[in-house]
């Protein structure tokens, strides 16, 4: 299956017995409904190993709704129905008997606003997920904390004050702390919902540099309203409009030679 295959046609869909190892996740006819209203309708889309996939489109077009379906976050909300399949290494994460808590450990999430636990120390913020599942080994927790903070490009800035409150950090540091917390549970996929929208330009650039480094180890999906950011950090881009996937291609093609007029209109600023 070529990486440059466009739109959400059925050629994108692989069955587990013919799974392409370059793909980490694959959605098959994925739909999300809020009551009787579709937030996302019939999306089939691959997410590649060690690549960054960006979701772009105007506000309310289904980007974040689709993102949250990738790790079963909608189950935490009432009156939301998800149909279709989401395959992780060929296995459907919505299959009967699959534990959503396990899925959320494999598929981490970083939200739009930094989400540190303000009354917990930097250290406890990072290892919160591990403590939640009963891990108490202090040496192991310390090793995980240092590794995660290093991966999040934050360790050198906070190594002498790990006992300080997470809420004492700057906004950019708090977002990197949130990323470190997601990395501490050793996910296989990292989902980021507009991770720089509340940050200043310098902090945003640090997050972008971090994303570029992290893709060596993870499949990363980022929702962004910033099209310049999408061109800088992503390998592939999906354009959503009115809850549907209009076009999917490598990022260069999307921004220089889109195949759908709606995509061209959006990236040229004619709407959105």
Short mmCIF file of N, CA, C and O in Angstrom, two decimals, residues 173-250:
data_model
loop_
_atom_site.label_atom_id
_atom_site.label_comp_id
_atom_site.label_asym_id
_atom_site.label_seq_id
_atom_site.Cartn_x
_atom_site.Cartn_y
_atom_site.Cartn_z
N UNK A 173 6.88 24.32 29.80
CA UNK A 173 7.43 23.22 30.60
C UNK A 173 6.31 22.29 31.05
O UNK A 173 6.49 21.06 31.08
N UNK A 174 5.17 22.86 31.41
CA UNK A 174 4.04 22.02 31.83
C UNK A 174 3.58 21.12 30.69
O UNK A 174 3.22 19.96 30.93
N UNK A 175 3.61 21.61 29.45
CA UNK A 175 3.20 20.77 28.33
C UNK A 175 4.21 19.66 28.11
O UNK A 175 3.85 18.52 27.84
N UNK A 176 5.50 19.97 28.25
CA UNK A 176 6.51 18.92 28.12
C UNK A 176 6.42 17.94 29.28
O UNK A 176 6.70 16.74 29.12
N UNK A 177 6.02 18.41 30.46
CA UNK A 177 5.77 17.51 31.59
C UNK A 177 4.60 16.58 31.26
O UNK A 177 4.65 15.38 31.56
N UNK A 178 3.57 17.12 30.64
CA UNK A 178 2.43 16.29 30.22
C UNK A 178 2.86 15.24 29.21
O UNK A 178 2.39 14.09 29.24
N UNK A 179 3.76 15.62 28.31
CA UNK A 179 4.29 14.66 27.33
C UNK A 179 5.12 13.60 28.03
O UNK A 179 5.01 12.40 27.73
N UNK A 180 5.94 14.02 29.01
CA UNK A 180 6.75 13.06 29.77
C UNK A 180 5.86 12.06 30.49
O UNK A 180 6.16 10.85 30.54
N UNK A 181 4.75 12.52 31.06
CA UNK A 181 3.82 11.62 31.75
C UNK A 181 3.23 10.60 30.78
O UNK A 181 3.07 9.42 31.11
N UNK A 182 2.93 11.06 29.55
CA UNK A 182 2.41 10.13 28.54
C UNK A 182 3.48 9.13 28.13
O UNK A 182 3.17 7.95 27.89
N UNK A 183 4.74 9.56 28.05
CA UNK A 183 5.82 8.67 27.63
C UNK A 183 6.22 7.68 28.72
O UNK A 183 6.72 6.59 28.42
N UNK A 184 5.99 8.04 29.98
CA UNK A 184 6.42 7.19 31.09
C UNK A 184 5.75 5.81 31.08
O UNK A 184 6.34 4.84 31.56
N UNK A 185 4.54 5.73 30.53
CA UNK A 185 3.85 4.44 30.49
C UNK A 185 4.22 3.64 29.24
O UNK A 185 3.63 2.61 28.96
N UNK A 186 5.22 4.15 28.51
CA UNK A 186 5.77 3.47 27.34
C UNK A 186 4.70 3.14 26.30
O UNK A 186 4.47 1.97 25.98
N UNK A 187 4.06 4.16 25.75
CA UNK A 187 3.06 3.92 24.72
C UNK A 187 3.70 3.51 23.40
O UNK A 187 4.92 3.63 23.23
N UNK A 188 2.89 3.04 22.49
CA UNK A 188 3.36 2.72 21.14
C UNK A 188 2.98 3.81 20.15
O UNK A 188 3.59 3.96 19.10
N UNK A 189 1.92 4.55 20.50
CA UNK A 189 1.42 5.65 19.67
C UNK A 189 1.22 6.85 20.57
O UNK A 189 0.79 6.71 21.73
N UNK A 190 1.52 8.05 20.06
CA UNK A 190 1.31 9.27 20.82
C UNK A 190 0.36 10.19 20.05
O UNK A 190 0.64 10.59 18.92
N UNK A 191 -0.79 10.48 20.66
CA UNK A 191 -1.78 11.37 20.07
C UNK A 191 -1.64 12.75 20.71
O UNK A 191 -1.56 12.87 21.93
N UNK A 192 -1.63 13.79 19.87
CA UNK A 192 -1.48 15.15 20.38
C UNK A 192 -2.58 16.04 19.81
O UNK A 192 -2.65 16.22 18.58
N UNK A 193 -3.41 16.57 20.68
CA UNK A 193 -4.54 17.40 20.25
C UNK A 193 -4.17 18.88 20.41
O UNK A 193 -4.28 19.44 21.49
N UNK A 194 -3.70 19.49 19.33
CA UNK A 194 -3.28 20.90 19.33
C UNK A 194 -2.35 21.20 20.51
O UNK A 194 -2.64 22.08 21.34
N UNK A 195 -1.22 20.51 20.61
CA UNK A 195 -0.38 20.61 21.81
C UNK A 195 0.31 21.95 22.00
O UNK A 195 0.84 22.21 23.08
N UNK A 196 0.31 22.82 20.98
CA UNK A 196 1.01 24.09 21.13
C UNK A 196 0.07 25.29 21.07
O UNK A 196 0.52 26.44 21.10
N UNK A 197 -1.24 25.06 21.00
CA UNK A 197 -2.17 26.17 20.76
C UNK A 197 -2.20 27.17 21.90
O UNK A 197 -2.54 28.33 21.69
N UNK A 198 -1.84 26.75 23.12
CA UNK A 198 -1.87 27.67 24.26
C UNK A 198 -0.48 28.18 24.64
O UNK A 198 -0.32 28.81 25.68
N UNK A 199 0.51 27.91 23.77
CA UNK A 199 1.90 28.24 24.11
C UNK A 199 2.42 29.41 23.28
O UNK A 199 1.93 29.69 22.19
N UNK A 200 3.45 30.06 23.80
CA UNK A 200 4.11 31.14 23.07
C UNK A 200 4.97 30.53 21.96
O UNK A 200 5.24 29.32 21.97
N UNK A 201 5.42 31.35 21.00
CA UNK A 201 6.17 30.82 19.85
C UNK A 201 7.43 30.04 20.22
O UNK A 201 7.73 29.01 19.60
N UNK A 202 8.17 30.49 21.23
CA UNK A 202 9.40 29.78 21.61
C UNK A 202 9.08 28.42 22.19
O UNK A 202 9.70 27.40 21.84
N UNK A 203 8.10 28.36 23.08
CA UNK A 203 7.69 27.07 23.66
C UNK A 203 7.12 26.15 22.58
O UNK A 203 7.36 24.94 22.59
N UNK A 204 6.37 26.74 21.65
CA UNK A 204 5.82 25.94 20.55
C UNK A 204 6.91 25.31 19.72
O UNK A 204 6.82 24.14 19.33
N UNK A 205 7.96 26.07 19.46
CA UNK A 205 9.06 25.55 18.67
C UNK A 205 9.75 24.39 19.39
O UNK A 205 10.16 23.40 18.76
N UNK A 206 9.87 24.49 20.71
CA UNK A 206 10.48 23.40 21.47
C UNK A 206 9.64 22.12 21.36
O UNK A 206 10.18 21.02 21.24
N UNK A 207 8.32 22.29 21.39
CA UNK A 207 7.45 21.12 21.25
C UNK A 207 7.58 20.53 19.85
O UNK A 207 7.63 19.30 19.68
N UNK A 208 7.67 21.38 18.84
CA UNK A 208 7.84 20.90 17.47
C UNK A 208 9.16 20.13 17.32
O UNK A 208 9.20 19.07 16.68
N UNK A 209 10.22 20.66 17.89
CA UNK A 209 11.51 19.97 17.85
C UNK A 209 11.41 18.63 18.57
O UNK A 209 11.99 17.62 18.12
N UNK A 210 10.67 18.61 19.66
CA UNK A 210 10.48 17.38 20.42
C UNK A 210 9.72 16.34 19.61
O UNK A 210 10.09 15.16 19.58
N UNK A 211 8.67 16.78 18.92
CA UNK A 211 7.90 15.86 18.07
C UNK A 211 8.80 15.23 17.02
O UNK A 211 8.73 14.02 16.76
N UNK A 212 9.64 16.04 16.42
CA UNK A 212 10.56 15.54 15.38
C UNK A 212 11.49 14.47 15.94
O UNK A 212 11.77 13.46 15.28
N UNK A 213 11.94 14.66 17.18
CA UNK A 213 12.82 13.68 17.81
C UNK A 213 12.07 12.41 18.20
O UNK A 213 12.56 11.29 18.02
N UNK A 214 10.86 12.58 18.72
CA UNK A 214 10.10 11.44 19.23
C UNK A 214 9.65 10.49 18.13
O UNK A 214 9.41 9.31 18.37
N UNK A 215 9.49 10.99 16.91
CA UNK A 215 8.99 10.12 15.85
C UNK A 215 9.98 9.01 15.50
O UNK A 215 9.61 8.05 14.82
N UNK A 216 11.21 9.11 15.98
CA UNK A 216 12.15 8.01 15.78
C UNK A 216 11.71 6.76 16.53
O UNK A 216 12.13 5.65 16.21
N UNK A 217 10.86 6.95 17.53
CA UNK A 217 10.46 5.83 18.40
C UNK A 217 8.96 5.54 18.39
O UNK A 217 8.54 4.45 18.82
N UNK A 218 8.15 6.49 17.93
CA UNK A 218 6.70 6.35 18.04
C UNK A 218 6.00 6.71 16.73
O UNK A 218 6.54 7.46 15.91
N UNK A 219 4.80 6.19 16.59
CA UNK A 219 3.87 6.75 15.60
C UNK A 219 3.18 7.92 16.29
O UNK A 219 2.66 7.78 17.40
N UNK A 220 3.18 9.08 15.66
CA UNK A 220 2.63 10.29 16.28
C UNK A 220 1.52 10.85 15.40
O UNK A 220 1.66 10.93 14.18
N UNK A 221 0.43 11.25 16.05
CA UNK A 221 -0.67 11.93 15.35
C UNK A 221 -0.88 13.27 16.03
O UNK A 221 -0.98 13.35 17.25
N UNK A 222 -0.93 14.33 15.25
CA UNK A 222 -1.11 15.67 15.80
C UNK A 222 -2.28 16.37 15.11
O UNK A 222 -2.35 16.40 13.87
N UNK A 223 -3.19 16.89 15.90
CA UNK A 223 -4.24 17.77 15.39
C UNK A 223 -3.72 19.19 15.49
O UNK A 223 -3.21 19.60 16.54
N UNK A 224 -3.82 19.94 14.42
CA UNK A 224 -3.34 21.32 14.45
C UNK A 224 -4.18 22.22 13.56
O UNK A 224 -4.63 21.80 12.49
N UNK A 225 -4.40 23.46 14.02
CA UNK A 225 -5.00 24.49 13.19
C UNK A 225 -3.93 25.26 12.44
O UNK A 225 -4.24 26.06 11.55
N UNK A 226 -2.67 25.05 12.84
CA UNK A 226 -1.55 25.79 12.29
C UNK A 226 -0.99 25.03 11.08
O UNK A 226 -0.27 24.05 11.24
N UNK A 227 -1.31 25.49 9.90
CA UNK A 227 -0.87 24.75 8.70
C UNK A 227 0.63 24.82 8.50
O UNK A 227 1.23 23.88 7.98
N UNK A 228 1.26 25.92 8.94
CA UNK A 228 2.72 25.99 8.88
C UNK A 228 3.34 24.93 9.78
O UNK A 228 4.35 24.30 9.44
N UNK A 229 2.71 24.71 10.92
CA UNK A 229 3.19 23.67 11.83
C UNK A 229 3.06 22.29 11.19
O UNK A 229 3.97 21.47 11.28
N UNK A 230 1.95 22.04 10.53
CA UNK A 230 1.76 20.76 9.85
C UNK A 230 2.85 20.52 8.82
O UNK A 230 3.38 19.41 8.71
N UNK A 231 3.21 21.56 8.07
CA UNK A 231 4.25 21.39 7.05
C UNK A 231 5.61 21.15 7.69
O UNK A 231 6.45 20.45 7.13
N UNK A 232 5.83 21.72 8.89
CA UNK A 232 7.14 21.57 9.54
C UNK A 232 7.33 20.21 10.19
O UNK A 232 8.42 19.64 10.14
N UNK A 233 6.28 19.68 10.82
CA UNK A 233 6.48 18.50 11.67
C UNK A 233 5.97 17.19 11.07
O UNK A 233 6.40 16.12 11.51
N UNK A 234 5.07 17.24 10.09
CA UNK A 234 4.40 15.99 9.69
C UNK A 234 4.94 15.40 8.40
O UNK A 234 5.45 16.11 7.53
N UNK A 235 4.82 14.09 8.30
CA UNK A 235 5.17 13.36 7.08
C UNK A 235 3.94 13.20 6.19
O UNK A 235 4.04 13.25 4.97
N UNK A 236 2.79 12.96 6.82
CA UNK A 236 1.53 12.77 6.11
C UNK A 236 0.48 13.69 6.70
O UNK A 236 0.53 14.00 7.90
N UNK A 237 -0.47 14.11 5.87
CA UNK A 237 -1.52 15.02 6.34
C UNK A 237 -2.88 14.54 5.85
O UNK A 237 -3.02 14.12 4.69
N UNK A 238 -3.85 14.60 6.76
CA UNK A 238 -5.24 14.29 6.42
C UNK A 238 -6.07 15.56 6.58
O UNK A 238 -5.97 16.24 7.61
N UNK A 239 -6.86 15.89 5.56
CA UNK A 239 -7.73 17.06 5.62
C UNK A 239 -9.16 16.62 5.87
O UNK A 239 -9.73 15.84 5.09
N UNK A 240 -9.73 17.10 6.96
CA UNK A 240 -11.10 16.78 7.34
C UNK A 240 -12.01 17.97 7.06
O UNK A 240 -11.62 19.13 7.24
N UNK A 241 -13.24 17.67 6.64
CA UNK A 241 -14.22 18.73 6.41
C UNK A 241 -15.61 18.16 6.65
O UNK A 241 -15.98 17.11 6.09
N UNK A 242 -16.37 18.81 7.52
CA UNK A 242 -17.74 18.40 7.84
C UNK A 242 -17.82 16.93 8.25
O UNK A 242 -18.72 16.19 7.87
N UNK A 243 -16.84 16.51 9.06
CA UNK A 243 -16.86 15.16 9.62
C UNK A 243 -16.35 14.07 8.70
O UNK A 243 -16.36 12.90 9.08
N UNK A 244 -15.92 14.42 7.51
CA UNK A 244 -15.45 13.42 6.56
C UNK A 244 -13.98 13.66 6.21
O UNK A 244 -13.49 14.80 6.27
N UNK A 245 -13.29 12.60 5.85
CA UNK A 245 -11.93 12.70 5.36
C UNK A 245 -11.99 13.05 3.88
O UNK A 245 -12.44 12.26 3.06
N UNK A 246 -11.56 14.25 3.55
CA UNK A 246 -11.59 14.71 2.16
C UNK A 246 -10.39 14.18 1.40
O UNK A 246 -10.51 13.71 0.26
N UNK A 247 -9.22 14.26 2.04
CA UNK A 247 -8.00 13.90 1.32
C UNK A 247 -6.90 13.50 2.30
O UNK A 247 -6.77 14.07 3.38
N UNK A 248 -6.13 12.51 1.90
CA UNK A 248 -4.99 12.06 2.70
C UNK A 248 -3.82 11.80 1.76
O UNK A 248 -3.96 11.15 0.72
N UNK A 249 -2.65 12.34 2.11
CA UNK A 249 -1.49 12.21 1.23
C UNK A 249 -0.25 12.58 2.04
O UNK A 249 -0.35 12.96 3.22
N UNK A 250 0.93 12.45 1.41
CA UNK A 250 2.09 12.98 2.11
C UNK A 250 1.96 14.50 2.18
O UNK A 250 1.30 15.13 1.35
#
